[in-house]
Amino acid sequence: MNHALPSLTDMATEFPPHQTIARLALAANGFVFDPLTGASFTANTTGLAILQFLQQDHRSLPDITALLAERFEAPESALEHDVIEFAARLRDIFR
Amino acid sequence: MNRRSVTVAVTGINARPDNPGPGLAVARCLKAATSLNVRVIGLAYDAFDPGLYLPMWCDAAYLLPYPSAGEEAYRNRLAALHTQVPFDVIIPSLDAELPTLIRLAPWLKEQGIATLLPSAAQIQLRAKDRLTELAEESGLEAPDTQSVFRESALHTLPESFQQHWPWVIKGLFYDAKVVHSLAEASQAFNDIAGAWGLPVLVQKFAPGEEINLTGLGDGQGRLIGAVMMKKRAVTEKGKAWAGISIHDEALLTAARRLVAFTQWQGPLEVEVMRSPQGKLTLIEVNPRFPAWIYLSAGLGCNLPEALVHAALGEPLTELPPAAPGTLFIRYAQEVIISLDDFAQVVTAGEIR
């Protein structure tokens, strides 16, 4: 069977499982609280928007980048790096 | 609201900053009760217990003899106090006094003093050397544990232990130390055996984050209420200095199973380690409220208040789940005591 290998971009934008993101309480000031573990962290405006999109079950890099571009009226090319960086941070937090 | 007036005696009012007894927190919960008007009688074991001198939490306070002084001396003191300041309910807050009070429960009932205590058999079920059985019944993992009666036996523990560091060295009733070598283990064994007797328990350290649940069992298999907490800052002894309420459905389910299996009556604290994969390992069950019990009042799930109702035989409905996301931070402060007040406690064993 021929399994397609994930691309580097797919791996770089791998987010924690949806059930993990879905349970997070997001405050407008960027404070994020995990009611299961008691952990908390802060996110900037872009990070908060990414978490909101993830909670709405948008999972792909192009999808999230496009939504960010629309919300912040910025070019997608300038936002892609932010998404990749934030995905890495989330992976680290929920490791 | 017409609040019922009730007098409740509470022990364990030492409130030491690094390792506080739960009594003062229980007293504060009772003073915060919305359905009761509580007069709190503080019962202390040492003239330096601050609860003796905090009339906002303890309306009157008295010294008790240590349980080790003998059951008769303990009962006689309680009888004398009950004559002097009749109380309706007693809530013990310390592990070491529980066996005595459980034996005295029928006598207390005859005196008109209500309790909500686990039975001696229930206390045995949660003994630290029987955690594996309790964990299995609750759907939890249990750390590998060995009972050790002499220091030299540390060197001959099974290979699985010798290759699995760190260990946790625990007293049968109290105290725990994490050790990373046989030398540290020997030192901890001697310290703990000297303070708390034999056997000393050796456990493989369960990886993950500690989370705790405190609740109240009605003695018929039902968990009346529960509050879950993750420590966010700890003292040198690993006690909570700050914490936050959480909601972990798996922990709640396990606690319900534990209470159903043991038919637990009274307060309890369930301590577990949650691994990064979400696996819960039972590390301890305490047969009393924890020192952080005031969080329950702060969350509107006042477990000591519920205990008083249950002890008085009133029907109880399950309390709603406590919401996650409320923090507490403990702080230390000094209470100023006149020499006359201190002398009154030392000489007469009471302060009103």
CSV table of C-alpha atoms in Angstrom, one decimal:
chain,number,residue,atom,x,y,z
A,1,MET,CA,0.0,0.0,0.0
A,2,ASN,CA,1.3,3.4,-0.8
A,3,HIS,CA,1.0,5.7,2.2
A,4,ALA,CA,1.6,9.4,1.6
A,5,LEU,CA,4.1,10.8,4.0
A,6,PRO,CA,3.1,14.1,5.8
A,7,SER,CA,4.8,17.1,4.4
A,8,LEU,CA,7.1,19.2,6.5
A,9,THR,CA,4.5,21.9,6.6
A,10,ASP,CA,1.8,19.5,7.8
A,11,MET,CA,4.2,18.4,10.6
A,12,ALA,CA,5.0,22.0,11.5
A,13,THR,CA,1.4,23.0,11.8
A,14,GLU,CA,0.3,19.9,13.7
A,15,PHE,CA,-1.9,21.2,16.5
A,16,PRO,CA,-2.8,19.4,19.8
A,17,PRO,CA,-6.0,17.2,19.5
A,18,HIS,CA,-9.3,19.0,19.0
A,19,GLN,CA,-10.6,17.8,22.3
A,20,THR,CA,-7.7,19.5,24.1
A,21,ILE,CA,-8.2,22.8,22.3
A,22,ALA,CA,-12.0,22.6,22.6
A,23,ARG,CA,-11.9,22.6,26.4
A,24,LEU,CA,-9.8,25.7,26.7
A,25,ALA,CA,-11.4,28.9,28.2
A,26,LEU,CA,-10.3,31.9,26.1
A,27,ALA,CA,-10.6,35.4,27.5
A,28,ALA,CA,-10.7,38.5,25.3
A,29,ASN,CA,-7.5,39.8,27.0
A,30,GLY,CA,-5.6,36.7,25.8
A,31,PHE,CA,-5.6,34.7,29.0
A,32,VAL,CA,-6.1,31.0,28.2
A,33,PHE,CA,-7.1,28.5,30.9
A,34,ASP,CA,-7.2,24.7,30.8
A,35,PRO,CA,-10.0,23.6,33.2
A,36,LEU,CA,-8.7,20.0,33.1
A,37,THR,CA,-5.1,20.7,34.2
A,38,GLY,CA,-5.4,24.1,35.9
A,39,ALA,CA,-2.6,25.4,33.6
A,40,SER,CA,-2.8,28.8,32.0
A,41,PHE,CA,-0.9,30.8,29.5
A,42,THR,CA,-1.3,34.0,27.5
A,43,ALA,CA,-1.7,34.5,23.8
A,44,ASN,CA,-1.4,37.6,21.7
A,45,THR,CA,-4.2,38.7,19.4
A,46,THR,CA,-3.1,36.4,16.6
A,47,GLY,CA,-2.6,33.4,18.9
A,48,LEU,CA,-6.1,34.0,20.4
A,49,ALA,CA,-7.6,34.2,16.9
A,50,ILE,CA,-5.8,30.9,15.9
A,51,LEU,CA,-7.2,29.2,19.1
A,52,GLN,CA,-10.7,30.5,18.2
A,53,PHE,CA,-10.4,29.1,14.7
A,54,LEU,CA,-9.1,25.8,16.0
A,55,GLN,CA,-12.1,25.6,18.4
A,56,GLN,CA,-14.3,26.1,15.3
A,57,ASP,CA,-12.6,23.0,13.9
A,58,HIS,CA,-10.5,24.7,11.3
A,59,ARG,CA,-7.3,22.7,11.3
A,60,SER,CA,-5.3,23.3,8.2
A,61,LEU,CA,-2.5,25.9,7.7
A,62,PRO,CA,-4.1,27.4,4.5
A,63,ASP,CA,-7.5,27.5,6.1
A,64,ILE,CA,-6.3,29.2,9.3
A,65,THR,CA,-4.0,31.6,7.4
A,66,ALA,CA,-6.8,32.7,5.2
A,67,LEU,CA,-9.1,33.3,8.1
A,68,LEU,CA,-6.4,35.3,9.9
A,69,ALA,CA,-5.7,37.3,6.7
A,70,GLU,CA,-9.4,38.1,6.5
A,71,ARG,CA,-9.7,39.1,10.1
A,72,PHE,CA,-6.5,41.2,10.3
A,73,GLU,CA,-6.5,42.5,6.7
A,74,ALA,CA,-3.0,41.3,6.2
A,75,PRO,CA,-1.3,39.3,3.5
A,76,GLU,CA,-1.4,35.5,4.0
A,77,SER,CA,2.3,35.3,3.4
A,78,ALA,CA,3.0,37.5,6.4
A,79,LEU,CA,0.8,35.3,8.7
A,80,GLU,CA,1.9,31.8,7.8
A,81,HIS,CA,5.1,32.0,9.9
A,82,ASP,CA,3.0,33.1,12.9
A,83,VAL,CA,0.7,30.1,12.6
A,84,ILE,CA,3.7,27.7,12.4
A,85,GLU,CA,5.3,29.3,15.4
A,86,PHE,CA,2.1,29.2,17.4
A,87,ALA,CA,1.5,25.6,16.5
A,88,ALA,CA,4.9,24.7,17.9
A,89,ARG,CA,4.2,26.7,21.1
A,90,LEU,CA,0.9,24.8,21.6
A,91,ARG,CA,2.6,21.5,21.0
A,92,ASP,CA,5.1,22.5,23.7
A,93,ILE,CA,2.4,23.5,26.2
A,94,PHE,CA,0.4,20.4,25.7
A,95,ARG,CA,3.3,18.0,25.3
B,1,MET,CA,-33.2,33.0,55.4
B,2,ASN,CA,-33.7,31.5,58.8
B,3,ARG,CA,-30.4,29.8,59.6
B,4,ARG,CA,-30.3,27.0,62.0
B,5,SER,CA,-27.9,27.7,65.0
B,6,VAL,CA,-25.5,24.9,65.7
B,7,THR,CA,-22.3,24.5,67.7
B,8,VAL,CA,-19.5,22.6,66.0
B,9,ALA,CA,-16.2,21.5,67.6
B,10,VAL,CA,-13.2,21.4,65.2
B,11,THR,CA,-9.8,20.0,65.8
B,12,GLY,CA,-6.5,20.6,64.0
B,13,ILE,CA,-6.3,24.4,64.3
B,14,ASN,CA,-2.5,24.6,64.2
B,15,ALA,CA,-2.3,26.4,60.8
B,16,ARG,CA,1.5,26.1,60.5
B,17,PRO,CA,2.5,28.0,57.4
B,18,ASP,CA,4.5,25.2,55.8
B,19,ASN,CA,2.1,22.4,56.6
B,20,PRO,CA,-1.1,23.6,58.1
B,21,GLY,CA,-3.7,21.4,59.8
B,22,PRO,CA,-7.1,21.8,58.1
B,23,GLY,CA,-9.0,22.8,61.2
B,24,LEU,CA,-8.9,26.6,60.8
B,25,ALA,CA,-9.9,26.3,57.1
B,26,VAL,CA,-12.8,24.1,58.2
B,27,ALA,CA,-13.8,26.7,60.8
B,28,ARG,CA,-13.7,29.4,58.2
B,29,CYS,CA,-16.0,27.3,55.9
B,30,LEU,CA,-18.4,26.9,58.8
B,31,LYS,CA,-18.4,30.7,59.4
B,32,ALA,CA,-19.1,31.2,55.7
B,33,ALA,CA,-22.1,28.7,55.8
B,34,THR,CA,-25.2,30.2,54.3
B,35,SER,CA,-27.6,27.7,55.7
B,36,LEU,CA,-26.3,27.5,59.3
B,37,ASN,CA,-25.3,29.9,62.0
B,38,VAL,CA,-22.3,28.2,63.4
B,39,ARG,CA,-20.6,28.7,66.8
B,40,VAL,CA,-17.2,27.1,66.4
B,41,ILE,CA,-15.3,25.5,69.3
B,42,GLY,CA,-11.7,25.2,68.4
B,43,LEU,CA,-9.9,22.2,69.9
B,44,ALA,CA,-6.1,22.4,69.9
B,45,TYR,CA,-3.2,20.2,71.1
B,46,ASP,CA,-0.6,22.9,71.6
B,47,ALA,CA,-0.7,26.4,73.3
B,48,PHE,CA,1.0,27.7,70.1
B,49,ASP,CA,-1.8,26.7,67.9
B,50,PRO,CA,-3.0,30.0,66.5
B,51,GLY,CA,-6.6,28.9,66.2
B,52,LEU,CA,-6.8,29.3,70.0
B,53,TYR,CA,-6.4,33.1,69.6
B,54,LEU,CA,-8.5,33.8,66.5
B,55,PRO,CA,-12.0,34.6,67.9
B,56,MET,CA,-13.3,35.5,64.4
B,57,TRP,CA,-13.0,31.8,63.4
B,58,CYS,CA,-13.2,30.0,66.8
B,59,ASP,CA,-15.7,31.5,69.2
B,60,ALA,CA,-14.0,29.6,72.1
B,61,ALA,CA,-11.0,27.3,72.1
B,62,TYR,CA,-9.6,24.6,74.4
B,63,LEU,CA,-6.6,22.4,74.7
B,64,LEU,CA,-7.0,18.6,74.3
B,65,PRO,CA,-4.6,16.0,75.5
B,66,TYR,CA,-2.8,14.2,72.6
B,67,PRO,CA,-4.6,10.9,71.7
B,68,SER,CA,-1.4,9.2,72.7
B,69,ALA,CA,-2.2,10.2,76.3
B,70,GLY,CA,-4.8,7.5,76.2
B,71,GLU,CA,-8.4,7.1,75.3
B,72,GLU,CA,-9.7,7.7,78.8
B,73,ALA,CA,-8.0,11.0,79.2
B,74,TYR,CA,-9.2,12.1,75.8
B,75,ARG,CA,-12.8,11.1,76.5
B,76,ASN,CA,-12.8,12.7,79.9
B,77,ARG,CA,-11.6,16.0,78.5
B,78,LEU,CA,-14.2,15.9,75.8
B,79,ALA,CA,-16.9,15.1,78.4
B,80,ALA,CA,-15.8,18.0,80.5
B,81,LEU,CA,-15.8,20.4,77.6
B,82,HIS,CA,-19.2,19.2,76.4
B,83,THR,CA,-20.6,20.0,79.9
B,84,GLN,CA,-19.0,23.4,79.8
B,85,VAL,CA,-19.8,24.3,76.2
B,86,PRO,CA,-22.2,21.8,74.7
B,87,PHE,CA,-21.5,21.1,71.1
B,88,ASP,CA,-23.7,19.4,68.5
B,89,VAL,CA,-21.1,18.1,66.1
B,90,ILE,CA,-17.4,17.4,66.2
B,91,ILE,CA,-15.2,17.5,63.0
B,92,PRO,CA,-11.8,15.9,63.5
B,93,SER,CA,-9.2,17.3,61.1
B,94,LEU,CA,-6.1,15.2,61.8
B,95,ASP,CA,-5.2,11.7,60.8
B,96,ALA,CA,-3.7,10.7,64.1
B,97,GLU,CA,-6.8,11.4,66.2
B,98,LEU,CA,-9.2,9.5,64.0
B,99,PRO,CA,-8.7,6.0,65.4
B,100,THR,CA,-9.5,7.4,68.9
B,101,LEU,CA,-12.5,9.3,67.8
B,102,ILE,CA,-13.9,6.4,65.7
B,103,ARG,CA,-13.7,4.2,68.8
B,104,LEU,CA,-15.4,7.0,70.8
B,105,ALA,CA,-18.2,7.5,68.2
B,106,PRO,CA,-20.8,5.4,70.0
B,107,TRP,CA,-20.0,7.3,73.3
B,108,LEU,CA,-20.1,10.7,71.5
B,109,LYS,CA,-23.5,9.7,70.1
B,110,GLU,CA,-24.8,8.9,73.6
B,111,GLN,CA,-23.6,12.4,74.7
B,112,GLY,CA,-25.6,14.0,71.8
B,113,ILE,CA,-22.5,14.8,69.8
B,114,ALA,CA,-23.0,14.0,66.1
B,115,THR,CA,-20.2,12.9,63.8
B,116,LEU,CA,-19.7,11.9,60.2
B,117,LEU,CA,-16.7,9.6,60.5
B,118,PRO,CA,-15.5,6.6,58.4
B,119,SER,CA,-15.5,3.3,60.2
B,120,ALA,CA,-12.3,1.6,61.3
B,121,ALA,CA,-12.7,-0.9,58.4
B,122,GLN,CA,-13.0,2.0,56.0
B,123,ILE,CA,-9.8,3.6,57.4
B,124,GLN,CA,-8.1,0.3,56.9
B,125,LEU,CA,-9.2,0.1,53.3
B,126,ARG,CA,-7.4,3.4,52.5
B,127,ALA,CA,-4.3,2.5,54.4
B,128,LYS,CA,-1.2,3.3,52.3
B,129,ASP,CA,-0.2,-0.4,52.1
B,130,ARG,CA,-3.5,-1.3,50.6
B,131,LEU,CA,-3.7,1.3,47.9
B,132,THR,CA,-3.4,-1.2,45.0
B,133,GLU,CA,-6.7,-2.9,45.9
B,134,LEU,CA,-8.5,0.5,46.3
B,135,ALA,CA,-7.1,1.8,43.1
B,136,GLU,CA,-8.3,-1.3,41.2
B,137,GLU,CA,-11.8,-0.9,42.5
B,138,SER,CA,-11.7,2.8,41.5
B,139,GLY,CA,-10.5,2.2,38.0
B,140,LEU,CA,-7.1,3.9,38.8
B,141,GLU,CA,-3.5,2.8,38.6
B,142,ALA,CA,-1.5,2.3,41.8
B,143,PRO,CA,2.3,2.7,42.2
B,144,ASP,CA,4.3,-0.4,43.0
B,145,THR,CA,4.7,-0.4,46.7
B,146,GLN,CA,6.8,-2.4,49.1
B,147,SER,CA,6.5,-2.4,52.9
B,148,VAL,CA,10.0,-2.2,54.5
B,149,PHE,CA,10.7,-3.1,58.1
B,150,ARG,CA,14.4,-2.5,58.3
B,151,GLU,CA,16.8,-0.3,56.5
B,152,SER,CA,18.9,-3.1,55.1
B,153,ALA,CA,15.9,-4.4,53.1
B,154,LEU,CA,16.2,-1.3,50.9
B,155,HIS,CA,19.2,-3.0,49.3
B,156,THR,CA,17.3,-6.1,48.5
B,157,LEU,CA,14.1,-4.7,46.9
B,158,PRO,CA,13.1,-6.3,43.6
B,159,GLU,CA,15.2,-5.5,40.5
B,160,SER,CA,12.3,-3.5,39.1
B,161,PHE,CA,12.7,-1.1,42.0
B,162,GLN,CA,16.5,-0.9,41.8
B,163,GLN,CA,16.2,0.1,38.2
B,164,HIS,CA,13.4,2.6,38.7
B,165,TRP,CA,14.4,5.9,40.4
B,166,PRO,CA,13.2,8.0,42.1
B,167,TRP,CA,11.4,6.3,44.9
B,168,VAL,CA,9.0,7.8,47.3
B,169,ILE,CA,9.6,6.9,51.0
B,170,LYS,CA,6.4,7.2,53.0
B,171,GLY,CA,5.4,6.8,56.6
B,172,LEU,CA,2.4,4.6,57.2
B,173,PHE,CA,0.4,7.5,58.5
B,174,TYR,CA,2.2,10.6,57.4
B,175,ASP,CA,5.2,12.1,55.6
B,176,ALA,CA,6.7,11.3,52.2
B,177,LYS,CA,10.2,12.0,50.7
B,178,VAL,CA,11.3,11.6,47.1
B,179,VAL,CA,14.8,10.0,47.0
B,180,HIS,CA,17.1,9.4,44.1
B,181,SER,CA,19.7,7.0,45.6
B,182,LEU,CA,20.1,4.3,48.2
B,183,ALA,CA,21.9,6.7,50.5
B,184,GLU,CA,19.0,9.2,50.4
B,185,ALA,CA,16.6,6.3,50.8
B,186,SER,CA,18.4,5.1,53.9
B,187,GLN,CA,18.3,8.5,55.4
B,188,ALA,CA,14.6,9.0,54.6
B,189,PHE,CA,13.8,5.5,56.0
B,190,ASN,CA,15.5,6.3,59.3
B,191,ASP,CA,13.9,9.8,59.6
B,192,ILE,CA,10.4,8.5,58.8
B,193,ALA,CA,10.7,5.3,60.8
B,194,GLY,CA,11.8,7.4,63.8
B,195,ALA,CA,8.9,9.7,63.5
B,196,TRP,CA,6.1,7.5,62.4
B,197,GLY,CA,7.1,3.9,63.1
B,198,LEU,CA,7.2,0.8,61.0
B,199,PRO,CA,6.7,-0.3,58.3
B,200,VAL,CA,8.0,2.4,56.0
B,201,LEU,CA,6.6,2.2,52.5
B,202,VAL,CA,8.7,2.5,49.4
B,203,GLN,CA,6.9,3.4,46.2
B,204,LYS,CA,8.0,3.8,42.6
B,205,PHE,CA,7.6,7.5,41.8
B,206,ALA,CA,4.5,8.0,39.6
B,207,PRO,CA,5.4,10.5,36.9
B,208,GLY,CA,3.0,13.3,36.0
B,209,GLU,CA,1.2,16.2,37.8
B,210,GLU,CA,-0.5,15.8,41.1
B,211,ILE,CA,-4.2,16.7,41.2
B,212,ASN,CA,-6.4,16.4,44.2
B,213,LEU,CA,-10.1,16.0,45.0
B,214,THR,CA,-11.9,16.5,48.2
B,215,GLY,CA,-15.4,15.3,48.8
B,216,LEU,CA,-17.9,14.0,51.3
B,217,GLY,CA,-19.3,10.4,51.4
B,218,ASP,CA,-22.7,9.8,52.8
B,219,GLY,CA,-21.9,6.3,54.1
B,220,GLN,CA,-24.3,4.8,51.6
B,221,GLY,CA,-22.0,4.8,48.6
B,222,ARG,CA,-22.8,8.3,47.4
B,223,LEU,CA,-20.4,11.2,46.9
B,224,ILE,CA,-22.4,14.2,48.1
B,225,GLY,CA,-20.0,16.9,46.7
B,226,ALA,CA,-16.5,17.2,45.3
B,227,VAL,CA,-14.0,19.9,44.6
B,228,MET,CA,-10.9,19.3,42.4
B,229,MET,CA,-7.7,21.3,42.6
B,230,LYS,CA,-4.3,21.5,41.0
B,231,LYS,CA,-1.5,23.0,43.1
B,232,ARG,CA,0.1,26.0,41.4
B,233,ALA,CA,2.7,26.7,44.1
B,234,VAL,CA,3.9,24.5,47.0
B,235,THR,CA,5.8,24.8,50.3
B,236,GLU,CA,9.0,22.9,50.8
B,237,LYS,CA,7.0,20.0,52.1
B,238,GLY,CA,5.0,19.9,48.9
B,239,LYS,CA,1.8,21.3,50.5
B,240,ALA,CA,-0.4,23.6,48.5
B,241,TRP,CA,0.5,27.3,48.8
B,242,ALA,CA,-1.6,28.3,45.8
B,243,GLY,CA,-4.0,26.3,43.7
B,244,ILE,CA,-6.7,26.5,41.2
B,245,SER,CA,-10.0,24.6,40.9
B,246,ILE,CA,-10.2,22.2,37.9
B,247,HIS,CA,-12.6,19.7,36.5
B,248,ASP,CA,-11.4,16.3,35.6
B,249,GLU,CA,-14.2,13.9,34.8
B,250,ALA,CA,-12.0,10.9,35.0
B,251,LEU,CA,-10.9,11.8,38.6
B,252,LEU,CA,-14.5,12.6,39.6
B,253,THR,CA,-15.7,9.2,38.2
B,254,ALA,CA,-12.9,7.4,40.1
B,255,ALA,CA,-13.8,9.2,43.3
B,256,ARG,CA,-17.4,8.2,42.9
B,257,ARG,CA,-16.3,4.6,42.4
B,258,LEU,CA,-14.0,4.7,45.4
B,259,VAL,CA,-16.8,6.1,47.6
B,260,ALA,CA,-19.3,3.5,46.3
B,261,PHE,CA,-16.8,0.7,46.9
B,262,THR,CA,-15.8,1.7,50.4
B,263,GLN,CA,-19.3,3.1,51.3
B,264,TRP,CA,-17.2,6.0,52.6
B,265,GLN,CA,-18.7,8.1,55.4
B,266,GLY,CA,-17.3,11.5,56.0
B,267,PRO,CA,-14.8,13.8,54.4
B,268,LEU,CA,-11.9,12.5,52.3
B,269,GLU,CA,-9.2,13.7,50.0
B,270,VAL,CA,-8.1,11.7,47.0
B,271,GLU,CA,-4.6,12.5,45.7
B,272,VAL,CA,-3.6,11.2,42.2
B,273,MET,CA,-0.8,11.7,39.7
B,274,ARG,CA,-2.0,12.4,36.1
B,275,SER,CA,0.5,11.3,33.5
B,276,PRO,CA,1.0,13.3,30.3
B,277,GLN,CA,-1.1,10.6,28.6
B,278,GLY,CA,-3.9,11.2,31.1
B,279,LYS,CA,-3.4,8.0,33.2
B,280,LEU,CA,-4.4,8.5,36.8
B,281,THR,CA,-2.4,6.9,39.5
B,282,LEU,CA,-3.7,6.8,43.1
B,283,ILE,CA,-1.1,8.0,45.5
B,284,GLU,CA,-3.1,8.6,48.7
B,285,VAL,CA,-6.5,8.8,50.3
B,286,ASN,CA,-6.8,11.0,53.4
B,287,PRO,CA,-9.7,10.4,55.7
B,288,ARG,CA,-10.4,14.1,56.4
B,289,PHE,CA,-10.7,17.4,54.7
B,290,PRO,CA,-7.5,18.9,53.3
B,291,ALA,CA,-6.0,22.2,54.5
B,292,TRP,CA,-7.2,23.8,51.2
B,293,ILE,CA,-10.8,23.1,52.0
B,294,TYR,CA,-11.7,26.8,52.2
B,295,LEU,CA,-11.7,26.7,48.4
B,296,SER,CA,-14.9,24.7,48.6
B,297,ALA,CA,-16.6,27.6,50.4
B,298,GLY,CA,-15.1,30.0,47.8
B,299,LEU,CA,-16.7,27.9,45.1
B,300,GLY,CA,-20.1,27.7,46.6
B,301,CYS,CA,-19.7,24.0,47.3
B,302,ASN,CA,-19.2,24.3,51.1
B,303,LEU,CA,-18.3,20.7,52.1
B,304,PRO,CA,-17.9,21.3,55.9
B,305,GLU,CA,-21.4,22.9,55.9
B,306,ALA,CA,-22.7,19.9,54.1
B,307,LEU,CA,-21.0,17.6,56.6
B,308,VAL,CA,-22.8,19.3,59.5
B,309,HIS,CA,-26.2,18.7,57.8
B,310,ALA,CA,-25.3,15.1,57.1
B,311,ALA,CA,-24.0,14.5,60.6
B,312,LEU,CA,-27.3,15.9,62.0
B,313,GLY,CA,-29.1,13.3,60.0
B,314,GLU,CA,-30.6,15.7,57.5
B,315,PRO,CA,-31.3,14.4,54.0
B,316,LEU,CA,-28.8,15.7,51.4
B,317,THR,CA,-29.0,16.2,47.7
B,318,GLU,CA,-25.7,16.1,45.7
B,319,LEU,CA,-24.0,19.5,45.6
B,320,PRO,CA,-23.6,20.9,42.1
B,321,PRO,CA,-20.1,20.4,40.5
B,322,ALA,CA,-17.6,23.1,41.6
B,323,ALA,CA,-16.6,25.3,38.7
B,324,PRO,CA,-13.0,25.2,37.4
B,325,GLY,CA,-10.9,28.4,37.3
B,326,THR,CA,-11.0,29.8,40.8
B,327,LEU,CA,-7.7,30.3,42.6
B,328,PHE,CA,-6.6,30.4,46.2
B,329,ILE,CA,-3.3,31.8,47.6
B,330,ARG,CA,-2.4,31.0,51.2
B,331,TYR,CA,-0.7,33.6,53.2
B,332,ALA,CA,0.9,33.7,56.7
B,333,GLN,CA,0.2,36.4,59.2
B,334,GLU,CA,0.8,36.9,62.9
B,335,VAL,CA,-1.8,37.1,65.6
B,336,ILE,CA,-0.9,39.3,68.6
B,337,ILE,CA,-1.5,37.6,71.9
B,338,SER,CA,-1.3,39.1,75.4
B,339,LEU,CA,0.6,37.3,78.0
B,340,ASP,CA,-2.6,37.0,80.0
B,341,ASP,CA,-4.3,35.1,77.2
B,342,PHE,CA,-1.3,32.9,76.7
B,343,ALA,CA,-1.1,32.2,80.4
B,344,GLN,CA,-4.8,31.4,80.4
B,345,VAL,CA,-4.3,28.7,77.7
B,346,VAL,CA,-1.2,27.3,79.4
B,347,THR,CA,-2.7,27.1,82.8
B,348,ALA,CA,-6.4,26.5,82.2
B,349,GLY,CA,-6.3,25.0,78.7
B,350,GLU,CA,-9.0,27.3,77.5
B,351,ILE,CA,-9.7,30.7,76.1
B,352,ARG,CA,-13.1,32.2,75.5
